[in-house]
Coordinates of N, CA and C in Angstrom, one line a residue:
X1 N 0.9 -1.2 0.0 CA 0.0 0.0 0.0 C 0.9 1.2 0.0
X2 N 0.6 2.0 -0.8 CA 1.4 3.3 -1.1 C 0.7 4.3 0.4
X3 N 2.3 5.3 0.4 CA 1.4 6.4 1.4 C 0.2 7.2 1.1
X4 N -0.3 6.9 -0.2 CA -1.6 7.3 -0.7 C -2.7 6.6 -0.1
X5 N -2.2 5.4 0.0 CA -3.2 4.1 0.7 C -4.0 3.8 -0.7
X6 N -2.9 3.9 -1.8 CA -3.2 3.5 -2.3 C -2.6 1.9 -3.2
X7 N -3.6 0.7 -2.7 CA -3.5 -0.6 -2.7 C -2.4 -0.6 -3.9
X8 N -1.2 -1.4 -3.9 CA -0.7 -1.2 -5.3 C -0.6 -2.8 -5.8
X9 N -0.3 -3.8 -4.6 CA -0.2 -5.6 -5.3 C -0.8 -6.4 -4.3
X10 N -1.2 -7.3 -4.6 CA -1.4 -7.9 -3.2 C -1.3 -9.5 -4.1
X11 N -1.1 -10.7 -3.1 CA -0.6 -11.8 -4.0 C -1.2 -12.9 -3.1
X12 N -1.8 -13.6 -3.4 CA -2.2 -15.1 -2.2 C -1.7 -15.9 -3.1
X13 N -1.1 -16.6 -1.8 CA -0.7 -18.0 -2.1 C -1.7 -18.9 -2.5
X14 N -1.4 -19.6 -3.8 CA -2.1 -20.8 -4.4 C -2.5 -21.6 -3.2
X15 N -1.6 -22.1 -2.3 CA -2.0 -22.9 -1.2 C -3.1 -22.3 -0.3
X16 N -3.1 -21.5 0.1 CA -4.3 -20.6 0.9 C -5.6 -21.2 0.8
X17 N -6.0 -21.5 -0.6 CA -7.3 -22.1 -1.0 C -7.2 -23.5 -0.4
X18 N -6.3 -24.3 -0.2 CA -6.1 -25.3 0.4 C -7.1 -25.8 1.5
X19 N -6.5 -24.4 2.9 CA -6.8 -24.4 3.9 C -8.2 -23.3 4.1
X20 N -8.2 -22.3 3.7 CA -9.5 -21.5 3.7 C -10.4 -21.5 3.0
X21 N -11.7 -21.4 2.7 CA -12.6 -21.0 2.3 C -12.9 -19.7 1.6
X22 N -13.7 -19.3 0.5 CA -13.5 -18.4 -0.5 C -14.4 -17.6 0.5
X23 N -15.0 -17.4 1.7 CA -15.5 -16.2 2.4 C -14.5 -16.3 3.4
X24 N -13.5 -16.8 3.9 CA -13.0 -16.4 5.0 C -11.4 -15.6 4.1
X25 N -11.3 -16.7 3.1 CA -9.9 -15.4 2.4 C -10.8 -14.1 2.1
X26 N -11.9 -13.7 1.8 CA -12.0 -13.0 1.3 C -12.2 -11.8 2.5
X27 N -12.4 -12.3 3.5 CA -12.6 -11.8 5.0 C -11.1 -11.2 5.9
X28 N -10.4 -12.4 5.3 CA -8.3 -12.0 5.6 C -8.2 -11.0 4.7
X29 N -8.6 -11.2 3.3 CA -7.7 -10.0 2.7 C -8.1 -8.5 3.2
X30 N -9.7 -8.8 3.1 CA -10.1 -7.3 3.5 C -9.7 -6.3 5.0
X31 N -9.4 -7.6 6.4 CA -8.8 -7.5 7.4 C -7.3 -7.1 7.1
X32 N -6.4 -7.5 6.4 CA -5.3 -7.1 5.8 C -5.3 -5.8 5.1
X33 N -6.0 -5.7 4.3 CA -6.1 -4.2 3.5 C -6.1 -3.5 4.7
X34 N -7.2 -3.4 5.4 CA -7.3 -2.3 6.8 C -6.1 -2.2 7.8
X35 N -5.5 -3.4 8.0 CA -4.4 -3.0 9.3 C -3.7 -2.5 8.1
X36 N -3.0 -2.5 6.8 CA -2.2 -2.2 5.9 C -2.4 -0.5 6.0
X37 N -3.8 -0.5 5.5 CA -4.3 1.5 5.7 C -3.6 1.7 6.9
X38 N -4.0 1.1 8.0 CA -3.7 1.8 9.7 C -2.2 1.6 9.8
X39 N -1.0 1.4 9.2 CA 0.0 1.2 8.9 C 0.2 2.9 8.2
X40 N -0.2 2.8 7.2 CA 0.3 4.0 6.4 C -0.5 4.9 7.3
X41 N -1.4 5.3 8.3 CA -1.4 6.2 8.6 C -1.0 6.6 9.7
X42 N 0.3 5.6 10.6 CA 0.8 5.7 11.5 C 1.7 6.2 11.4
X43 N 2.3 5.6 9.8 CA 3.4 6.3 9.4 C 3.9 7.4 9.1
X44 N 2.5 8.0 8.4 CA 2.2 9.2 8.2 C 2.2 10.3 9.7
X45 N 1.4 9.9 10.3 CA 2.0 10.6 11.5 C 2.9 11.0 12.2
X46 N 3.7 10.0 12.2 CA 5.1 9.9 12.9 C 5.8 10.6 12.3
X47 N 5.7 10.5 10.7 CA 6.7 11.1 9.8 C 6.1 12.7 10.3
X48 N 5.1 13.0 10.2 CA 4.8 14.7 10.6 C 4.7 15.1 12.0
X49 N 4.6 14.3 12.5 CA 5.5 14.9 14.2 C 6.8 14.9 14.1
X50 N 7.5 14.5 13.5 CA 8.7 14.4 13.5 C 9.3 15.7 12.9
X51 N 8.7 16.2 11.7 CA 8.8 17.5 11.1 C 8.4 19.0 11.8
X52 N 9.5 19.4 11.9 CA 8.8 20.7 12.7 C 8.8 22.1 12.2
X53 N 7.9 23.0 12.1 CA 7.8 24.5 11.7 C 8.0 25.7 12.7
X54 N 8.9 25.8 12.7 CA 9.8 26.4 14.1 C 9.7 25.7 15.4
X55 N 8.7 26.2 16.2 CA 8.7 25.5 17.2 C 7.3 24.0 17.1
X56 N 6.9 24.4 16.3 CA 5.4 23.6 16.3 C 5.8 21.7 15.3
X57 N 4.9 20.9 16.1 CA 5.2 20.0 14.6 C 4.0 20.3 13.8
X58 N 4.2 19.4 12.8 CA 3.6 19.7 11.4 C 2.7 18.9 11.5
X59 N 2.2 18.1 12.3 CA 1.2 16.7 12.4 C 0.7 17.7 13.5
X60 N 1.4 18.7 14.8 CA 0.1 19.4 15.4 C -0.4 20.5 14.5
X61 N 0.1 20.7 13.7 CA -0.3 22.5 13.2 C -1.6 21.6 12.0
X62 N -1.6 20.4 11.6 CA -2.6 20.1 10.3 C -3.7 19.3 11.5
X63 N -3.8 18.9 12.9 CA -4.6 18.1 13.2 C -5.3 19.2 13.6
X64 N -4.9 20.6 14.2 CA -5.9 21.9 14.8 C -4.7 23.1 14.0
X65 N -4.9 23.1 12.8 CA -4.7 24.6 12.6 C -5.1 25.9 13.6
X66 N -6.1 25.8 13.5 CA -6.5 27.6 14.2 C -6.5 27.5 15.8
X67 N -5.6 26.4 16.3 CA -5.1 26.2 17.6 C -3.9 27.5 17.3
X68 N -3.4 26.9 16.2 CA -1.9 27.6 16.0 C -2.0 29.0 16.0
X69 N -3.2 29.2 14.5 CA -3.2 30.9 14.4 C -3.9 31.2 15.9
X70 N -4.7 30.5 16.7 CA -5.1 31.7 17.4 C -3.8 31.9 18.7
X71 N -3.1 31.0 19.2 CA -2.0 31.2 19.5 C -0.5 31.9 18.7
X72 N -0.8 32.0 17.9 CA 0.2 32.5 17.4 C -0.5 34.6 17.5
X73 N -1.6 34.4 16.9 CA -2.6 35.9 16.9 C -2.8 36.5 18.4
X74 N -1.8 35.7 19.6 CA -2.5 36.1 21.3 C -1.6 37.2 21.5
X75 N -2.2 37.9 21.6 CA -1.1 39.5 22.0 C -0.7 39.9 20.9
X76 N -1.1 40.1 19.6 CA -1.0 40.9 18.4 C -1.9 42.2 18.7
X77 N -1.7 43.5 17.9 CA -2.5 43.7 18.7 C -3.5 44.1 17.4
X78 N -5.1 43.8 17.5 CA -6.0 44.2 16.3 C -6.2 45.4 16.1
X79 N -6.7 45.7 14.7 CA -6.4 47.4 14.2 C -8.1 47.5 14.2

């Protein structure tokens, strides 16, 4: 899965049919797609807290923007 989340290969083993059933693979793969998303978007996180814009990270400034402006706007003074 791309950081897009977007699915790019996915491959079962010929043998799989063996042991599972055509609703229970199809039940793993779908279970697999999803922890795969929740992967890329852990990573995604990590990777933007890890980045920082002066003092702020970049995962807090995009999860509450107008946290930021209105802290940043506190003691300016309005015209």
């Amino acid at each position: 899965m791309s950081g897009a989340r977007e699915l790019l290969d996915i491959r079962i083993d010929p043998r799989a049919r063996r042991t599972v059933d055509n609703l229970n693979l199809g039940e793993l793969v779908t279970d697999t797609i999803r922890a795969a998303g929740r992967q890329v978007d852990e990573a995604r996180q990590e990777l933007l807290d890890s980045l920082r814009v002066g003092d702020h990270a970049v995962g807090d400034v995009l999860r509450d923007p107008l946290r930021l402006v209105s802290r940043l706007t506190e003691g300016t003074p309005r015209p």
